[in-house]
PDB file of C-alpha atoms and ligand atoms in Angstrom:
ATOM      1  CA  UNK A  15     115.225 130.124  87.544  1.00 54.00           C
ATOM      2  CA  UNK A  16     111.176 129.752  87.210  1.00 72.00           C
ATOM      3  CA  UNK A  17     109.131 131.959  89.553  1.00 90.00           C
ATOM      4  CA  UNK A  18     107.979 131.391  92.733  1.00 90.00           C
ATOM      5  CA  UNK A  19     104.711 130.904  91.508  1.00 94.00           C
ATOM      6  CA  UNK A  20     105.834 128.568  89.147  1.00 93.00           C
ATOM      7  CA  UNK A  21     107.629 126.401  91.597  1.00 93.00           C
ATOM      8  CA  UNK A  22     104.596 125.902  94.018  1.00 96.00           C
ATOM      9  CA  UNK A  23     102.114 125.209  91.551  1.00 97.00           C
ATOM     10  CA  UNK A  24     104.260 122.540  89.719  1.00 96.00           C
ATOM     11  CA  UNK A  25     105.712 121.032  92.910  1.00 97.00           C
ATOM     12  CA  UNK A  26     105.484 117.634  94.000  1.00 98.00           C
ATOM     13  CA  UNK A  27     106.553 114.872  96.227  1.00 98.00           C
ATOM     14  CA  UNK A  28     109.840 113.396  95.556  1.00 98.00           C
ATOM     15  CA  UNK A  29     110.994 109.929  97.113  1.00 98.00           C
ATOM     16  CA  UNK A  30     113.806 108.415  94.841  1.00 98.00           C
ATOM     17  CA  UNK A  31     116.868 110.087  94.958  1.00 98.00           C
ATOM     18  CA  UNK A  32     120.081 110.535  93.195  1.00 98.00           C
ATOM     19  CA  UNK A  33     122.868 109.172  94.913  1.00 97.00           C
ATOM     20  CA  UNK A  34     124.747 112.688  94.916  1.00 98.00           C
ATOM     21  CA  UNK A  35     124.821 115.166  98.100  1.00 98.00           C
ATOM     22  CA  UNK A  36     124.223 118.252  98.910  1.00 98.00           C
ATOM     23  CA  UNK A  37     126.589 120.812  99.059  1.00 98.00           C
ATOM     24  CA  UNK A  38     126.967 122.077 102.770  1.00 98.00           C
ATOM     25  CA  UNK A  39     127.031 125.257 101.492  1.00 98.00           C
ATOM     26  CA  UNK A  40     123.772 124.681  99.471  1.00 98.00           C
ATOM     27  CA  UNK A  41     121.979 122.863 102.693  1.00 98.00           C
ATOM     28  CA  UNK A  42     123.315 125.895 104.615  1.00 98.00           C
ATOM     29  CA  UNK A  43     121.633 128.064 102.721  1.00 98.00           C
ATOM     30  CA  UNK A  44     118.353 126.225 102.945  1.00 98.00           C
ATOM     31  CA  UNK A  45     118.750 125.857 106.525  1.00 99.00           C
ATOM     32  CA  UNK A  46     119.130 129.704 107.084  1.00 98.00           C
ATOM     33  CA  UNK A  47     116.223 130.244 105.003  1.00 98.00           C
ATOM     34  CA  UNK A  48     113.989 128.450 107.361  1.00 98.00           C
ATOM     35  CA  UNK A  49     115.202 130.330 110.043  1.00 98.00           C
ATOM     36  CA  UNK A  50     114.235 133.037 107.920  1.00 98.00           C
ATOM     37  CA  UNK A  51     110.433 132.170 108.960  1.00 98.00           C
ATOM     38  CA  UNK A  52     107.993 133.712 110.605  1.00 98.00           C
ATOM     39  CA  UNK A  53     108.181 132.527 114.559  1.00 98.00           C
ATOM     40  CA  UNK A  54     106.368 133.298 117.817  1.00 98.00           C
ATOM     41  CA  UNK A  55     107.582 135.919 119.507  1.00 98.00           C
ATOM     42  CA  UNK A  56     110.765 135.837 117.626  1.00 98.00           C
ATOM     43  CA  UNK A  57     111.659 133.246 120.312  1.00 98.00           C
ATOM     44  CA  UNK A  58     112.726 130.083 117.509  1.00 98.00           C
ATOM     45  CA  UNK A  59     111.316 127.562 119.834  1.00 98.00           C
ATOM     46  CA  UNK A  60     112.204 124.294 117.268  1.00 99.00           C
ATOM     47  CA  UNK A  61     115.328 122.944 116.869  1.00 99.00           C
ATOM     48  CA  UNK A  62     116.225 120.903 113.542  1.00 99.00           C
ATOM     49  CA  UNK A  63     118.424 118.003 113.772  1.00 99.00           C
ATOM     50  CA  UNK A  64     120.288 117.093 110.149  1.00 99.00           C
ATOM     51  CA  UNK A  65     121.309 113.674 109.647  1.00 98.00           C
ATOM     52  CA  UNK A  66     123.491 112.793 106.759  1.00 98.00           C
ATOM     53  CA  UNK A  67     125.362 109.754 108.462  1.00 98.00           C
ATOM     54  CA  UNK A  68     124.533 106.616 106.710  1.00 98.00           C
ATOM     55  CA  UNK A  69     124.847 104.726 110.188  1.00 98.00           C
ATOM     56  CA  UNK A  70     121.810 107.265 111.827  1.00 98.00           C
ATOM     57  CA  UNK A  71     119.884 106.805 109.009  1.00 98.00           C
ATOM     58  CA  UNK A  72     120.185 102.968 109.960  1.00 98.00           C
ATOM     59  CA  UNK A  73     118.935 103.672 113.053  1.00 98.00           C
ATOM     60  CA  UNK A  74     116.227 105.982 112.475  1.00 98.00           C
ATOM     61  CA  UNK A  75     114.683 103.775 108.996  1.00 98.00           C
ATOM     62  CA  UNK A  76     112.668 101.747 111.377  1.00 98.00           C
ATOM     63  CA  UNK A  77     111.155 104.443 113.052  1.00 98.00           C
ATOM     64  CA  UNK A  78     109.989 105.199 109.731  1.00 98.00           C
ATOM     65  CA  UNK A  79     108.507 102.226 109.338  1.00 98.00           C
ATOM     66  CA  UNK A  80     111.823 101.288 106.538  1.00 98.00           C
ATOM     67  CA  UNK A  81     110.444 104.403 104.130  1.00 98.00           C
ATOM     68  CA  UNK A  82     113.578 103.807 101.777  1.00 98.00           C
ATOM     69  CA  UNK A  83     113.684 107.596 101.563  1.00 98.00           C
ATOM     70  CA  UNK A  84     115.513 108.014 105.051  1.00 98.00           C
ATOM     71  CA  UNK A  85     118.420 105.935 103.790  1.00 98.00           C
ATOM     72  CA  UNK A  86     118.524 106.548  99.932  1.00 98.00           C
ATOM     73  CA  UNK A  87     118.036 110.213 100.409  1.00 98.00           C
ATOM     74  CA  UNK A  88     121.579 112.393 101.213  1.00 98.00           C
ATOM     75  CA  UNK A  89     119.922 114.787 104.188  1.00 98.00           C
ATOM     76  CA  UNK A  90     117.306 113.802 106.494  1.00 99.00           C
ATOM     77  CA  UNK A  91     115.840 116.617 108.539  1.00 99.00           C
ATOM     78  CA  UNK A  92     113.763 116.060 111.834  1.00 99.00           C
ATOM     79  CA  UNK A  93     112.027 119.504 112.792  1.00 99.00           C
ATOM     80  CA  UNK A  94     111.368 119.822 116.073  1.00 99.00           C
ATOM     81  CA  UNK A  95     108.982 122.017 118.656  1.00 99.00           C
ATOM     82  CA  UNK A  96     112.200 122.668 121.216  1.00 98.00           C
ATOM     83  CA  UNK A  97     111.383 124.982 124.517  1.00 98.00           C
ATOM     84  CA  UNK A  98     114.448 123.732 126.133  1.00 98.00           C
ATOM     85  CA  UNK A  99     116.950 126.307 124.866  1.00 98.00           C
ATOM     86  CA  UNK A 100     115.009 129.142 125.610  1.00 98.00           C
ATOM     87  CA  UNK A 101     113.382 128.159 128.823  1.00 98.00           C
ATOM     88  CA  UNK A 102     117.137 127.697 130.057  1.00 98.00           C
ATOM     89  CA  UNK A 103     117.684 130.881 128.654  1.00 98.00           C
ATOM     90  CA  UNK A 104     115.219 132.702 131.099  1.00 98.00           C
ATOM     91  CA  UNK A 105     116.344 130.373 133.902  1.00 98.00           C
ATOM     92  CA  UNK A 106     120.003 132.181 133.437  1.00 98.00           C
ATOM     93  CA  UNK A 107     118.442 135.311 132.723  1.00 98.00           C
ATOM     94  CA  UNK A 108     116.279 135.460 136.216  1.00 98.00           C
ATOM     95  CA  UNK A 109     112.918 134.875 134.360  1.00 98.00           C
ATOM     96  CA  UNK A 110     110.330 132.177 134.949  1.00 98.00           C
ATOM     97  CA  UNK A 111     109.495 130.139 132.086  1.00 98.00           C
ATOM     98  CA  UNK A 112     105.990 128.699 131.986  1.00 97.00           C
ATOM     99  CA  UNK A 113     106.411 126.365 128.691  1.00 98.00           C
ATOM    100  CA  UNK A 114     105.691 123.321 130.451  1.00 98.00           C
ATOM    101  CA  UNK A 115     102.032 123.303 129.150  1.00 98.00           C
ATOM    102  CA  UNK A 116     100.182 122.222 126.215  1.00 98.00           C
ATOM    103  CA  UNK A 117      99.909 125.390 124.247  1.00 98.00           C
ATOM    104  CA  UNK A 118     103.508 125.951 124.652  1.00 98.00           C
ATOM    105  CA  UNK A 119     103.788 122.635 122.851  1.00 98.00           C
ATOM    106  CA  UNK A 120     101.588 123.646 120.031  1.00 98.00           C
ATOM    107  CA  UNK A 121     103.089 126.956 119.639  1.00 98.00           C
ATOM    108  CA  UNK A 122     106.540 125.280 119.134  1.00 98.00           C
ATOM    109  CA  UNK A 123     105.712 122.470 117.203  1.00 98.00           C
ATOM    110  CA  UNK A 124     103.833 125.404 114.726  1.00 98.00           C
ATOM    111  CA  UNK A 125     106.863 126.847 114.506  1.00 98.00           C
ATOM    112  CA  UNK A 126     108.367 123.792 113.309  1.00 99.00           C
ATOM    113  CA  UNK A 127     106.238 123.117 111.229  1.00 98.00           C
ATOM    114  CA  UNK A 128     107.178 126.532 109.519  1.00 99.00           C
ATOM    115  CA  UNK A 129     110.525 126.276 109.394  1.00 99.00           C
ATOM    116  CA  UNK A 130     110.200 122.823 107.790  1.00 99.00           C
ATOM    117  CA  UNK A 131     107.994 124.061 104.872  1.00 98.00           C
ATOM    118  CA  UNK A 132     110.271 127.276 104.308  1.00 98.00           C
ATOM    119  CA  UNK A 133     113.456 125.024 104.103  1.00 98.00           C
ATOM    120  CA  UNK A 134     110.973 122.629 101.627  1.00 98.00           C
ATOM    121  CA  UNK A 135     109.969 125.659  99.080  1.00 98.00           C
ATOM    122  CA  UNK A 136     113.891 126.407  99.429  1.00 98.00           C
ATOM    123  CA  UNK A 137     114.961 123.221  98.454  1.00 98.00           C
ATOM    124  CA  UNK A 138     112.631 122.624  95.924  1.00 98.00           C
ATOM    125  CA  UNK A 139     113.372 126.163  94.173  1.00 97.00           C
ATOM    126  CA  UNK A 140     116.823 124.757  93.854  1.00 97.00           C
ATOM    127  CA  UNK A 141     115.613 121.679  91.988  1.00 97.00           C
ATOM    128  CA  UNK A 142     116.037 119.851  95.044  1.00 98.00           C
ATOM    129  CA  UNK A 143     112.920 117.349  95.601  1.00 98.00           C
ATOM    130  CA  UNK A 144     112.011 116.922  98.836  1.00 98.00           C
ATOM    131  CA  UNK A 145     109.343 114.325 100.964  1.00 99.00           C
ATOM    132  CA  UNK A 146     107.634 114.666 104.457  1.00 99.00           C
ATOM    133  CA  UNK A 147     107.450 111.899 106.495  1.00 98.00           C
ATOM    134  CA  UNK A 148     104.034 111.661 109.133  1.00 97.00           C
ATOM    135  CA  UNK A 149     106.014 108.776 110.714  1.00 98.00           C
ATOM    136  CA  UNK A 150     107.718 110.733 112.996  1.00 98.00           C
ATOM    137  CA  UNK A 151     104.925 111.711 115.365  1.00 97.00           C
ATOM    138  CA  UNK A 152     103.797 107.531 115.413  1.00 97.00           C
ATOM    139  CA  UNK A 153     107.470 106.871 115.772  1.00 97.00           C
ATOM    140  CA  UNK A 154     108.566 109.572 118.457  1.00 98.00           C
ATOM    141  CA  UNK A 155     110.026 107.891 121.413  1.00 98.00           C
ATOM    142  CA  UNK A 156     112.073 106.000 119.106  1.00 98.00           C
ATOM    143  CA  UNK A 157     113.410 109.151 117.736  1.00 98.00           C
ATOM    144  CA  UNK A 158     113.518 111.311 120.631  1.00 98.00           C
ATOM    145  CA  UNK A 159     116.297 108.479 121.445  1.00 98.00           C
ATOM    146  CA  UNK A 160     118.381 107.862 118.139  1.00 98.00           C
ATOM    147  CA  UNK A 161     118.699 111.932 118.266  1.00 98.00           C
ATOM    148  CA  UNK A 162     119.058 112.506 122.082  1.00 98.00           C
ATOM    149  CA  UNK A 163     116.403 114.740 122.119  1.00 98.00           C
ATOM    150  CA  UNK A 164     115.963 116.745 125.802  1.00 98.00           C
ATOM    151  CA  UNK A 165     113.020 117.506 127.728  1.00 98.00           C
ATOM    152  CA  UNK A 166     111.423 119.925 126.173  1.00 98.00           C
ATOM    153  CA  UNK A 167     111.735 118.570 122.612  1.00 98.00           C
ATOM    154  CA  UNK A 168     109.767 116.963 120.156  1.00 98.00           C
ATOM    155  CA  UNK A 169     110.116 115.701 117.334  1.00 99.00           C
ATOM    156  CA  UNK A 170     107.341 116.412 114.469  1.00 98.00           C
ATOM    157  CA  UNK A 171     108.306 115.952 111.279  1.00 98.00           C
ATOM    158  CA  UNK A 172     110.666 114.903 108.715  1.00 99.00           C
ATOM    159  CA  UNK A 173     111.925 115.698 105.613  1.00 99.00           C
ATOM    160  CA  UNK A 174     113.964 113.961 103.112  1.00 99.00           C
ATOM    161  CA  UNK A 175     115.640 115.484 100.741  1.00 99.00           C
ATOM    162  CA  UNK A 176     117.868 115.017  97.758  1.00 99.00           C
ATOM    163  CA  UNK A 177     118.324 115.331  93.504  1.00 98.00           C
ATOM    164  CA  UNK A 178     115.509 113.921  92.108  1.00 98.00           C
ATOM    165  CA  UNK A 179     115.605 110.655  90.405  1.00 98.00           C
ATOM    166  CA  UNK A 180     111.532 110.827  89.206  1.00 98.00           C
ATOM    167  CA  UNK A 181     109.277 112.730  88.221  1.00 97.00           C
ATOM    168  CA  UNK A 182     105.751 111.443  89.382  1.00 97.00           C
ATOM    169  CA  UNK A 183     102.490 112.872  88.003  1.00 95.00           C
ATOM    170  CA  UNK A 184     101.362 115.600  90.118  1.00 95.00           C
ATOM    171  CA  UNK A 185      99.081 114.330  92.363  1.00 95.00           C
ATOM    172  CA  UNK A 186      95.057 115.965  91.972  1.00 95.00           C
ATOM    173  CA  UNK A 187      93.947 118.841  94.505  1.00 97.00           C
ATOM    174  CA  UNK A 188      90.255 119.369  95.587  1.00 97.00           C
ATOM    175  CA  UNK A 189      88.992 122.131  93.709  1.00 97.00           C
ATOM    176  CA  UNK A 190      89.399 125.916  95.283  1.00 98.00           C
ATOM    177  CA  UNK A 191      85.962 126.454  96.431  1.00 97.00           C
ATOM    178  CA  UNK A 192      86.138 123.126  98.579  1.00 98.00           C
ATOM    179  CA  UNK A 193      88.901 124.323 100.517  1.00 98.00           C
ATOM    180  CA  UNK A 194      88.533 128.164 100.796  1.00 98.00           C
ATOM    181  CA  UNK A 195      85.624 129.725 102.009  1.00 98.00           C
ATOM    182  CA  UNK A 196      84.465 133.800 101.621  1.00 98.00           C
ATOM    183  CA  UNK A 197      83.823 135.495 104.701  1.00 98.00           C
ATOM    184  CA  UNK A 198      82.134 132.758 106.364  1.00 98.00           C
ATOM    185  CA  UNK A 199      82.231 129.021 106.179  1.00 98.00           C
ATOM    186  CA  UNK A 200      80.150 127.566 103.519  1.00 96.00           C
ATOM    187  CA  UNK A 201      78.195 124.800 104.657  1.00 97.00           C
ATOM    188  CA  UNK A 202      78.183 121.931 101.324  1.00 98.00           C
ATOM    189  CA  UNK A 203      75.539 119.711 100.766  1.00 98.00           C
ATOM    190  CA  UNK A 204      75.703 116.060 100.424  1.00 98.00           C
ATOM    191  CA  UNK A 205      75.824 116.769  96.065  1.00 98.00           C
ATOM    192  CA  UNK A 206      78.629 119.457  96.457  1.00 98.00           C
ATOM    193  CA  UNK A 207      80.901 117.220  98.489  1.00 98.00           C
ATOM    194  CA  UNK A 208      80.405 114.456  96.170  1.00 98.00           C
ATOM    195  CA  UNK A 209      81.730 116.744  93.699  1.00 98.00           C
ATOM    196  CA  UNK A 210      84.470 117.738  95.732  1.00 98.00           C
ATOM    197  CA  UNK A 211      86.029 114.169  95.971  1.00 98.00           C
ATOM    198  CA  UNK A 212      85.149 113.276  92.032  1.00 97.00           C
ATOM    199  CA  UNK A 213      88.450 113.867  90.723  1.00 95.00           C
ATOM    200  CA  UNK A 214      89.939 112.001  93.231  1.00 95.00           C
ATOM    201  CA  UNK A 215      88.087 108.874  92.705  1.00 96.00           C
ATOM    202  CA  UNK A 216      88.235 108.902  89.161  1.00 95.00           C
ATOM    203  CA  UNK A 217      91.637 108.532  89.183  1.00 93.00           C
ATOM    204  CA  UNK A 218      93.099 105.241  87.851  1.00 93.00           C
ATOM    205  CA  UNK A 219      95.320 105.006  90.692  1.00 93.00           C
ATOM    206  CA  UNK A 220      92.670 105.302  93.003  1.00 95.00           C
ATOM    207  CA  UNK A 221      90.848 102.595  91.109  1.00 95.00           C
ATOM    208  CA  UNK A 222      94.057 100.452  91.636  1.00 94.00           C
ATOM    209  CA  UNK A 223      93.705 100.989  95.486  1.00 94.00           C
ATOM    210  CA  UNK A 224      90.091 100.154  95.728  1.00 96.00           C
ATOM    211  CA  UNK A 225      90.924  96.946  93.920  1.00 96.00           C
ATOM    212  CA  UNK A 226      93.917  95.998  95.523  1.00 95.00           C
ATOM    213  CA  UNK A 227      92.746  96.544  98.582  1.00 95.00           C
ATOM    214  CA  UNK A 228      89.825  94.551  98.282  1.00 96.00           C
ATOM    215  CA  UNK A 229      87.507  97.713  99.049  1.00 97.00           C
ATOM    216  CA  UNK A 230      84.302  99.034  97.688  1.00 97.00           C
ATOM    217  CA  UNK A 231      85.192 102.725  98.107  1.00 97.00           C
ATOM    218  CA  UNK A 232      88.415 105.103  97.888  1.00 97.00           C
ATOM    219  CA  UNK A 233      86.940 106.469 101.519  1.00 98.00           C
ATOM    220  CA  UNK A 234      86.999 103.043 102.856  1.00 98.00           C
ATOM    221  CA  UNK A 235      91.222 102.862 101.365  1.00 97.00           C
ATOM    222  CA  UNK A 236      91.601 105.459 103.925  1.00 97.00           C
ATOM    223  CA  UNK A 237      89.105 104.432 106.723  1.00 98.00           C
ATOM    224  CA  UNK A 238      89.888 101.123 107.000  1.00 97.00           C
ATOM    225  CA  UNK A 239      93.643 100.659 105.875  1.00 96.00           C
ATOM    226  CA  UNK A 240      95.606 104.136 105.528  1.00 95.00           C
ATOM    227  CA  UNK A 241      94.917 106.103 108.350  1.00 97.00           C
ATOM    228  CA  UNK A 242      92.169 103.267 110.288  1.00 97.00           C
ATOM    229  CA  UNK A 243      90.359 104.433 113.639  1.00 98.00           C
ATOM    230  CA  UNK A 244      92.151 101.949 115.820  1.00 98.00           C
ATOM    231  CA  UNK A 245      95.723 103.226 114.607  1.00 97.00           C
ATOM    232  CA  UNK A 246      94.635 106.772 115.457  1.00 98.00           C
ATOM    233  CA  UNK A 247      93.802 106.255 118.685  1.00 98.00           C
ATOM    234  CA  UNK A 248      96.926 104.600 119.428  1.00 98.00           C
ATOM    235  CA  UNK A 249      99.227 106.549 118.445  1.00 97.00           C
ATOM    236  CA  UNK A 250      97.287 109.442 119.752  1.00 98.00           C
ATOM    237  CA  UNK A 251      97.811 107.625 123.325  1.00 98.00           C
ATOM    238  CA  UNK A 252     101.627 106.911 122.442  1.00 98.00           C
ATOM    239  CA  UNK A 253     102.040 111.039 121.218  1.00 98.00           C
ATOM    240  CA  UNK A 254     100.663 112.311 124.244  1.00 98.00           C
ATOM    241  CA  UNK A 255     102.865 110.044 126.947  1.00 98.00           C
ATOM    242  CA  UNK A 256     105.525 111.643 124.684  1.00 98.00           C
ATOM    243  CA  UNK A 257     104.132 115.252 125.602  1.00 98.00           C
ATOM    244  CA  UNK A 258     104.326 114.161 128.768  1.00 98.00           C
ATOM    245  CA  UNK A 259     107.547 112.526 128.959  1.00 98.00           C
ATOM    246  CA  UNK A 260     109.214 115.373 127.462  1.00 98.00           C
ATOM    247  CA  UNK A 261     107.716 117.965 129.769  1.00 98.00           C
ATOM    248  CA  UNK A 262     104.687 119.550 127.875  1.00 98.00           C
ATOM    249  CA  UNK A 263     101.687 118.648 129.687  1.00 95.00           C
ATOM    250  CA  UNK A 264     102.489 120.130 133.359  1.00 86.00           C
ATOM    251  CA  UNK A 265      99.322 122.272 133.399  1.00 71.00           C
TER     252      UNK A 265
HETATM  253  C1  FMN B 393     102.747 115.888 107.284  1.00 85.86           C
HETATM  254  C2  FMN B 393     102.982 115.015 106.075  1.00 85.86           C
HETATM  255  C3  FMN B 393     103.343 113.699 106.248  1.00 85.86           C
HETATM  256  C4  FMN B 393     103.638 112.890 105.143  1.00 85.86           C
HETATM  257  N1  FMN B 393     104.081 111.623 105.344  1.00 85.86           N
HETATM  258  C5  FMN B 393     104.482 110.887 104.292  1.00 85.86           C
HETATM  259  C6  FMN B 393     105.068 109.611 104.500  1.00 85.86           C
HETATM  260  O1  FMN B 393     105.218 109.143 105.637  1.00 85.86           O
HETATM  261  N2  FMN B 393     105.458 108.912 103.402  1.00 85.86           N
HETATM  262  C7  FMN B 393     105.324 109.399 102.137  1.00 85.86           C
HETATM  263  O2  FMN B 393     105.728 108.714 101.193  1.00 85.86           O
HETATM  264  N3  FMN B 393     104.769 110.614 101.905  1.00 85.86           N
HETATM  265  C8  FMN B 393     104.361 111.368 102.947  1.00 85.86           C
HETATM  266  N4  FMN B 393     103.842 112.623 102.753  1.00 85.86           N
HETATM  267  C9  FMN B 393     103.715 113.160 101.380  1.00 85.86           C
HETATM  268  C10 FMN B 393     102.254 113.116 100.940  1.00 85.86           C
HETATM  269  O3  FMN B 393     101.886 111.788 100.703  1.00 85.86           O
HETATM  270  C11 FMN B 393     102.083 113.984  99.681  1.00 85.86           C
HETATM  271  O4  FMN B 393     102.387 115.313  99.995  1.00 85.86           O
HETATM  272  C12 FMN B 393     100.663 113.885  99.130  1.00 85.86           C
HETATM  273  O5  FMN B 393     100.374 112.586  98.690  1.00 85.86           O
HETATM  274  C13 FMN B 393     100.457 114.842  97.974  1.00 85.86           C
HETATM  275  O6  FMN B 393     101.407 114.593  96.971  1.00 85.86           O
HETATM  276  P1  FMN B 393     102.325 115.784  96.408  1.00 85.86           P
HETATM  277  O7  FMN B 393     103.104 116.348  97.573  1.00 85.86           O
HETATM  278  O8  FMN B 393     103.226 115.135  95.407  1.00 85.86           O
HETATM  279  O9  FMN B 393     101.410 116.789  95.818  1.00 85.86           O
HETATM  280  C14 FMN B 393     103.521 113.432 103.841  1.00 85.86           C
HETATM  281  C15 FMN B 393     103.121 114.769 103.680  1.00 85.86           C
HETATM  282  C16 FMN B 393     102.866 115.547 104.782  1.00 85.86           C
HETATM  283  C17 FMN B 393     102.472 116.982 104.588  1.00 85.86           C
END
């Protein structure tokens, strides 16, 4: 097996799939590695919901805006932030909870988060590949339904995962000095972040999404058709009625 190292540094994202499972001893084991991660308090407040029936994944594609990887892929994972089992826990243990709030929210759904990228580097140090999918928090109603998710769940996010059928070129990172900084934030000028973003743009697939998209830029790609203002604001609007809805924003 390659080491850790190894792994991380040579990952990337895998969306077409083999048509074989996973074991359930193999997902098992992936599963109780995530639970292996760091959480709050030691309290586990996220919940992950597998889905492996091809008649879910029918129902949850959508929500996913019909990513293929949600049916071609054998497991489907949606991590949640979940302060329902152990709020009822200190209900039947004669404790108050006070989770109803937004930080309880944000602690939860970091936990998920967590747990989802511990199962990931699990899955992937199988040979597994694996692919998030930002859908979910657009998407959550949706899925709080198809999953029957309580109050005090949310969904937010998904992984797909499965025996690769590709192997894509490893996408390009921003250099090391434009992401970490030495004791204090370094503040880049207009030249350095330029720099920054160079490999990036010289890409040829980058090219290929300024052209087909009719675009002068790579910025504009993302600005004005990937991840546009007007989309942001909705869904931010649609995300928090869901905080809401589910019990998280009772402050
Ligand atoms: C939170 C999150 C959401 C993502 N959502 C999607 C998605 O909806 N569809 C998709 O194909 N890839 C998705 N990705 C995968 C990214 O596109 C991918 O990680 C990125 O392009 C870098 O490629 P690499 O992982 O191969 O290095 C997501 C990744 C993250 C972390």
């Amino acid at each position: 097996m390659n080491s850790t190292a190894e792994i991380l540094l040579n990952r990337r994202t895998i969306r077409k799939y083999t048509p074989e499972i996973i074991d359930d001893d193999l997902l098992n084991e992936l599963l109780k590695a995530a639970m292996r991660s760091s959480t709050t308090g030691n309290m586990q407040v996220y919940s992950i919901v597998v889905t492996k029936d091809p008649a879910m994944k029918e129902r949850l594609a959508p929500l996913h805006f019909n990513q293929k990887m949600i049916t071609e892929a054998p497991v489907v994972l949606t991590f949640c932030a979940d302060f329902n089992r152990f709020s009822k826990w200190c209900e039947l243990r004669n404790a108050n909870p006070g989770y109803d709030n937004f930080l309880s929210f944000f602690t939860a759904a970091i936990d998920a988060i967590i747990a989802a990228q511990t199962f990931c580097i699990a899955a992937e140090s199988h040979g597994l590949g694996i692919c998030y999918l930002g859908t979910t928090t657009y998407m959550a109603h949706g899925i709080i339904e198809v999953l029957g998710l309580p109050s005090g769940v949310v969904p937010i996010t998904t992984v797909t995962a499965g025996w690769p059928a590709e192997k894509p070129v490893q996408q390009e990172r921003l250099p090391l000095d434009a992401v970490v900084h030495t004791e204090v934030y370094s503040y880049f000028s207009d030249k350095e972040i330029v720099e920054f973003f160079a490999e990036k743009e010289g890409r040829e697939d980058s090219q290929k999404f300024i052209e087909e998209n009719d675009k002068q830029t790579l910025a504009q790609v993302f600005t004005d058709i990937r991840y546009k203002k007007e989309d942001n604001v909705h869904f931010s609007k649609t995300f928090l009625q869901v905080l809401k809805d589910q019990g998280f924003m009772n402050q």
